[in-house]
Amino acid sequence: MQNVKVITGTSAAAEAAKLADVDVIAAYPITPQTTSVEKLAEFVANGELNAEYIKVESEHSAISACVGASATGARTFTATSSQGLALMHEILFAAAGMRMPIVMMNANRALSAPINIWNDQQDSISQRDTGWIQLYAENNQETLDLIIQAFKIAENENVLLPVMVNLDGFILTHTVEPVEIPEKEKVLNFVGQYEPKHAYLRPEKPMTQGALGDPEWYMETRYDVQKAQDVALNVIKDIHDKFAEKFGRAYGNGLIESYNIENAETVLITMGSLCGTIKDVIDELKAEGKEYGLLKIISYRPLPTEEIKEALKGAKNVAILDKDISLGLDKGALFTDIAPFLKDKKTVNYIVGLGGRDIRKANIKEIIEHTENEAKDTETKWIGLKE
């Protein structure tokens, strides 16, 4: 019998960390992720989870505690958002460079100033070059499923990189949805035990971690992280396929997910919860005899460029929706990363939803209409901008 709970995205994240039997949790509150670490504190206090729960004084300390714990061979988890993720910036590089398989949930939220606690994706996009794998969830079920897979991806001995699972603040973190909670034994059988080989503090076999990398060797360490990201493309797909086989839920090929793309000349691309709204619009227009498609990016780092090109080979117009902005360039990150691979198509960039601005069905229809009939190639248009 299925165990289905109606829960928020933050609760789904906490359930996933519990199912993966994490050893160490480092916790510092920030809206809108706080309820995830509160839920984990409840699990530990109730004896449902046997983990070391470390209360720290900042997000910088939270990720530092995770690096230290991971270096001893512990399976570690933390969660943050927005300014908290920005405060972690220095140690995010350290975690990736030291090849620590930490898993973190990030509740996507705008960055100040002005002060804004609502959703966009500028926080995680700002960390795209730290070396972390970045995955984006569309809904609460996918949040739970991605975090379970994230531990197995991060701990793969050919990857050994930290993984950040992103979900849209408030839209998912504070909205309840039915989420199937798998049996813990089944999850542990899937994830397996973390058996550290390169990072483990043993007195009988001492090693140095986080050592100086002088000009003679620093470039090689960055190259190794890049190669691990390359390897992760196939590892993510393989783990997704095994997850789908074991738990009966699939998300495209684990890297991208296409929706009604086969007969569509105009395709929209984006990440996160906005994909659900776009699917509803596509269904409505399909009922009117109009064909449009969606390409959902699940893995932003590594970015599966070959899969994206293959999925879009039949498209003529591509609308790329960004919940972020590269100021000074007037482009979003997704557009900047993907458009260069689509020279044979009209590509248009839409900046949407910054600071929690609603993105309604009418906005999606406006984007489709503009892409097909008015937009110039590589144009950027801000949707919903007040005059």
XYZ file of C-alpha atoms in Angstrom:
387
model
C 0.000 0.000 0.000
C 1.350 3.418 -1.001
C 2.228 5.889 1.758
C 1.038 9.239 0.406
C 1.289 12.401 2.505
C -0.002 15.859 1.594
C 3.068 17.933 2.440
C 5.083 21.003 1.502
C 8.260 20.962 -0.554
C 10.383 21.594 2.531
C 8.782 18.614 4.281
C 9.397 16.498 1.171
C 13.076 17.487 1.306
C 13.291 16.565 4.997
C 11.579 13.230 4.359
C 14.117 12.474 1.613
C 17.072 13.243 3.877
C 15.568 10.981 6.552
C 14.996 8.178 4.052
C 18.635 8.437 2.943
C 19.643 8.001 6.598
C 21.950 11.010 6.769
C 24.593 11.007 9.497
C 25.053 14.753 9.965
C 22.712 17.730 9.456
C 23.961 21.300 9.767
C 21.119 23.751 10.308
C 20.667 27.506 10.206
C 17.248 29.078 9.557
C 16.315 31.326 6.652
C 12.961 31.913 4.984
C 11.623 30.006 3.087
C 13.713 26.884 3.835
C 13.498 26.975 7.661
C 10.732 24.407 7.960
C 12.920 21.756 6.310
C 15.590 21.843 9.031
C 12.852 22.241 11.679
C 11.287 19.016 10.376
C 14.635 17.257 10.512
C 15.146 18.480 14.098
C 11.769 16.903 14.922
C 12.813 13.608 13.310
C 16.038 13.549 15.344
C 14.287 14.539 18.597
C 11.634 11.849 18.112
C 14.207 9.174 17.424
C 12.993 8.684 13.843
C 16.437 9.640 12.546
C 19.736 8.806 14.204
C 21.809 11.767 13.075
C 24.084 14.407 14.535
C 22.129 17.692 14.363
C 24.476 20.680 14.440
C 22.988 24.090 15.174
C 25.352 26.724 13.811
C 25.571 30.502 13.900
C 25.434 31.187 10.146
C 25.142 29.577 6.728
C 28.913 29.907 6.300
C 29.258 27.712 9.370
C 26.555 25.309 8.173
C 28.346 24.436 4.954
C 31.713 24.436 6.760
C 30.339 21.890 9.240
C 29.143 19.771 6.318
C 32.605 19.857 4.725
C 34.207 18.790 8.009
C 31.674 16.021 8.572
C 31.927 14.788 5.002
C 35.705 14.652 5.342
C 35.285 12.108 8.137
C 33.148 9.902 5.883
C 29.706 11.004 7.094
C 26.667 11.369 4.813
C 25.731 15.039 5.218
C 22.793 17.311 4.433
C 21.955 20.964 4.858
C 19.463 23.472 3.468
C 19.486 27.187 2.749
C 18.170 29.982 0.541
C 19.076 33.307 -1.056
C 21.375 35.434 1.160
C 22.240 32.274 3.079
C 23.472 30.583 -0.079
C 25.398 33.741 -0.952
C 27.070 33.631 2.482
C 28.132 30.034 1.726
C 29.837 31.094 -1.519
C 33.454 30.745 -0.340
C 32.908 27.262 1.092
C 30.873 26.041 -1.894
C 34.113 26.179 -3.876
C 35.917 24.313 -1.083
C 33.267 21.569 -0.945
C 33.490 20.947 -4.687
C 37.278 21.253 -4.853
C 37.687 18.804 -1.955
C 35.222 16.476 -3.737
C 32.831 16.242 -0.764
C 29.523 14.530 -1.694
C 27.326 16.868 0.355
C 23.638 17.195 -0.560
C 21.906 20.537 -0.032
C 18.346 21.709 -0.589
C 18.126 25.315 -1.746
C 14.809 27.140 -1.631
C 15.154 29.540 -4.557
C 14.639 33.135 -3.439
C 15.551 36.602 -4.693
C 18.680 38.409 -3.494
C 18.689 41.857 -1.897
C 18.565 44.815 -2.428
C 15.746 45.697 -2.248
C 14.829 43.186 0.458
C 12.670 40.481 -1.061
C 11.894 37.029 0.313
C 9.954 35.719 -2.695
C 10.937 33.389 -5.458
C 13.312 33.658 -8.348
C 16.458 31.714 -9.193
C 19.172 34.368 -8.970
C 20.596 32.787 -5.809
C 21.495 29.369 -7.218
C 22.379 30.713 -10.666
C 24.936 32.975 -8.955
C 26.665 29.801 -7.705
C 26.729 27.980 -11.036
C 30.532 28.041 -11.371
C 31.393 26.717 -7.912
C 31.593 23.122 -9.155
C 28.343 21.906 -7.566
C 25.885 19.800 -9.513
C 22.589 21.728 -9.714
C 19.217 20.006 -10.137
C 15.826 21.784 -10.309
C 12.482 20.309 -9.177
C 9.107 21.080 -10.734
C 6.985 19.887 -7.801
C 7.167 18.420 -4.311
C 7.282 14.784 -5.442
C 10.195 15.563 -7.726
C 11.914 17.347 -4.819
C 11.824 14.176 -2.722
C 12.847 11.972 -5.641
C 15.733 14.230 -6.718
C 17.188 14.428 -3.202
C 17.187 10.631 -2.909
C 18.963 10.404 -6.272
C 21.291 13.268 -5.305
C 22.980 11.211 -2.572
C 23.673 8.394 -5.024
C 24.948 10.822 -7.683
C 27.174 12.752 -5.262
C 28.685 9.603 -3.736
C 29.391 7.892 -7.057
C 33.150 7.337 -6.953
C 33.525 8.660 -10.506
C 31.721 11.895 -9.603
C 32.308 12.793 -5.925
C 30.817 16.257 -6.165
C 28.287 18.053 -3.944
C 24.727 18.310 -5.265
C 22.321 21.227 -4.819
C 18.623 20.377 -5.296
C 16.648 23.559 -5.977
C 12.955 24.150 -5.493
C 11.073 27.402 -5.942
C 10.596 29.295 -2.686
C 6.981 29.561 -1.442
C 5.612 28.178 -4.736
C 6.807 24.724 -3.621
C 8.262 25.235 -0.150
C 4.948 26.409 1.307
C 2.423 24.680 -0.960
C 1.112 21.234 -0.065
C 0.842 18.466 -2.654
C 0.357 14.697 -2.428
C 3.806 13.088 -2.174
C 4.416 9.349 -2.170
C 6.881 8.456 0.566
C 8.729 5.243 -0.320
C 9.741 2.658 2.269
C 13.006 3.516 3.999
C 14.449 0.031 3.482
C 13.761 0.329 -0.243
C 15.476 3.742 -0.391
C 18.508 2.553 1.553
C 18.775 -0.437 -0.738
C 18.777 1.995 -3.685
C 21.130 4.642 -2.272
C 23.461 2.188 -0.550
C 26.027 2.934 2.109
C 28.489 5.761 1.579
C 31.920 4.173 1.512
C 34.433 7.014 1.362
C 37.778 6.178 -0.179
C 39.457 9.519 -0.763
C 38.220 11.460 2.261
C 38.227 9.592 5.539
C 40.023 10.515 8.734
C 41.752 7.358 9.910
C 44.690 7.523 12.339
C 46.240 4.434 10.772
C 46.186 6.045 7.320
C 46.468 9.821 7.726
C 45.942 12.097 4.749
C 45.867 15.829 4.088
C 42.640 17.410 2.854
C 42.119 20.910 1.519
C 45.851 21.364 1.029
C 47.641 24.147 -0.846
C 47.387 23.864 -4.625
C 50.211 25.961 -6.001
C 50.438 27.122 -9.643
C 52.053 23.795 -10.510
C 48.844 21.866 -9.691
C 45.836 24.179 -9.221
C 44.711 24.045 -12.868
C 44.691 20.249 -12.773
C 42.313 20.253 -9.798
C 39.850 22.495 -11.655
C 40.173 20.289 -14.747
C 39.399 17.239 -12.605
C 36.175 18.888 -11.351
C 35.203 19.642 -14.970
C 35.842 16.016 -15.955
C 33.744 14.846 -13.004
C 30.908 17.106 -14.219
C 31.255 15.507 -17.662
C 31.070 12.030 -16.141
C 28.059 13.082 -14.064
C 25.955 13.476 -17.230
C 25.856 9.719 -17.745
C 25.771 8.956 -14.019
C 22.665 11.145 -13.542
C 20.906 9.394 -16.440
C 21.882 5.941 -15.200
C 20.776 6.650 -11.612
C 17.524 8.191 -12.855
C 16.774 5.082 -14.938
C 17.440 2.794 -11.969
C 15.280 5.010 -9.755
C 12.446 4.888 -12.294
C 12.674 1.121 -12.494
C 12.650 0.699 -8.712
C 10.117 3.365 -7.703
C 7.976 3.737 -10.843
C 8.482 7.484 -11.367
C 10.452 8.949 -14.286
C 11.439 12.493 -15.244
C 12.515 12.480 -18.894
C 16.028 11.041 -18.972
C 16.988 12.591 -15.628
C 18.729 15.545 -17.296
C 15.902 17.022 -19.365
C 12.209 16.288 -19.805
C 10.297 17.083 -22.988
C 6.550 17.719 -23.136
C 4.573 17.649 -26.407
C 7.726 18.543 -28.282
C 7.422 16.106 -31.210
C 5.102 18.171 -33.420
C 5.892 21.633 -32.088
C 7.704 24.281 -34.118
C 7.785 26.586 -31.082
C 9.276 25.240 -27.866
C 9.672 26.897 -24.462
C 12.621 26.129 -22.176
C 12.815 26.777 -18.444
C 13.481 25.202 -15.018
C 11.498 24.558 -11.847
C 7.840 24.986 -10.943
C 7.079 27.242 -13.922
C 7.124 24.086 -16.047
C 3.786 23.066 -14.517
C 2.088 26.284 -15.628
C 3.538 25.941 -19.120
C 2.275 22.337 -19.400
C -1.257 23.536 -18.550
C -1.067 26.207 -21.273
C 0.243 23.667 -23.799
C -2.683 21.356 -22.980
C -5.204 24.188 -23.417
C -3.756 25.216 -26.759
C -3.531 21.600 -27.905
C -7.287 21.298 -27.330
C -7.627 24.185 -29.809
C -5.534 22.283 -32.346
C -2.303 24.234 -31.695
C 0.952 22.411 -30.985
C 3.567 23.855 -28.637
C 6.271 22.124 -26.629
C 8.245 22.441 -23.405
C 11.803 21.384 -22.656
C 12.333 21.235 -18.899
C 15.920 21.529 -17.732
C 16.417 19.350 -14.655
C 20.213 19.345 -14.605
C 21.589 22.865 -15.020
C 25.086 21.825 -13.957
C 26.211 19.736 -15.698
C 24.280 21.212 -18.625
C 23.332 18.468 -21.131
C 23.969 20.426 -24.329
C 23.926 17.405 -26.664
C 20.582 16.198 -25.278
C 19.152 19.718 -25.597
C 20.256 20.003 -29.239
C 18.810 16.588 -30.058
C 15.497 17.353 -28.328
C 15.124 20.640 -30.252
C 16.121 19.390 -33.700
C 12.548 19.815 -35.018
C 11.934 23.254 -33.495
C 12.104 26.547 -35.425
C 11.451 28.979 -32.552
C 12.829 28.606 -29.020
C 11.662 30.789 -26.126
C 14.002 30.578 -23.126
C 12.438 31.752 -19.842
C 14.845 32.876 -17.130
C 14.028 33.657 -13.498
C 17.367 35.436 -13.276
C 19.211 38.245 -15.030
C 22.857 38.857 -15.842
C 22.941 42.600 -15.224
C 24.996 44.448 -17.784
C 24.333 41.792 -20.438
C 20.513 41.926 -20.347
C 20.290 38.155 -20.714
C 19.358 35.309 -18.412
C 21.743 32.479 -17.605
C 19.778 29.736 -19.358
C 19.670 31.779 -22.557
C 23.359 32.630 -22.341
C 24.244 28.962 -21.899
C 21.871 27.405 -24.437
C 21.383 29.889 -27.310
C 24.940 29.480 -28.721
C 24.091 25.818 -29.478
C 20.930 26.747 -31.408
C 22.270 28.952 -34.211
C 19.853 27.447 -36.747
C 16.775 28.561 -34.779
C 15.188 31.815 -33.652
C 15.989 32.077 -29.962
C 14.297 34.649 -27.726
C 15.029 35.364 -24.056
C 12.265 36.201 -21.573
C 13.075 37.514 -18.107
C 10.199 36.455 -15.864
C 9.121 36.220 -12.240
C 11.922 38.159 -10.550
C 11.279 38.726 -6.855
C 8.191 36.516 -6.903
C 6.283 38.378 -9.649
C 3.424 36.091 -10.715
C 3.776 34.308 -14.047
C 0.268 33.556 -15.223
C -1.103 31.544 -18.114
C -1.740 34.803 -19.971
C 1.978 35.603 -19.695
C 2.895 32.239 -21.233
C 0.455 32.816 -24.110
C 1.936 36.314 -24.565
C 5.409 34.758 -24.786
C 4.300 32.234 -27.396
C 2.577 34.921 -29.470
C 5.584 37.239 -29.281
C 8.091 34.496 -30.129
C 6.201 33.414 -33.225
C 5.086 36.744 -34.634
C 7.102 39.715 -33.359
C 10.375 38.743 -31.738
C 13.743 39.207 -33.394
C 16.413 36.541 -33.050
C 18.306 36.791 -29.694
C 15.966 39.527 -28.465
C 15.416 39.916 -24.705
C 11.960 40.835 -23.367
C 11.030 41.421 -19.726
C 7.559 40.034 -19.048
C 5.181 41.954 -16.770
C 7.509 44.938 -16.421
C 5.681 48.068 -15.200
C 6.068 51.224 -17.283
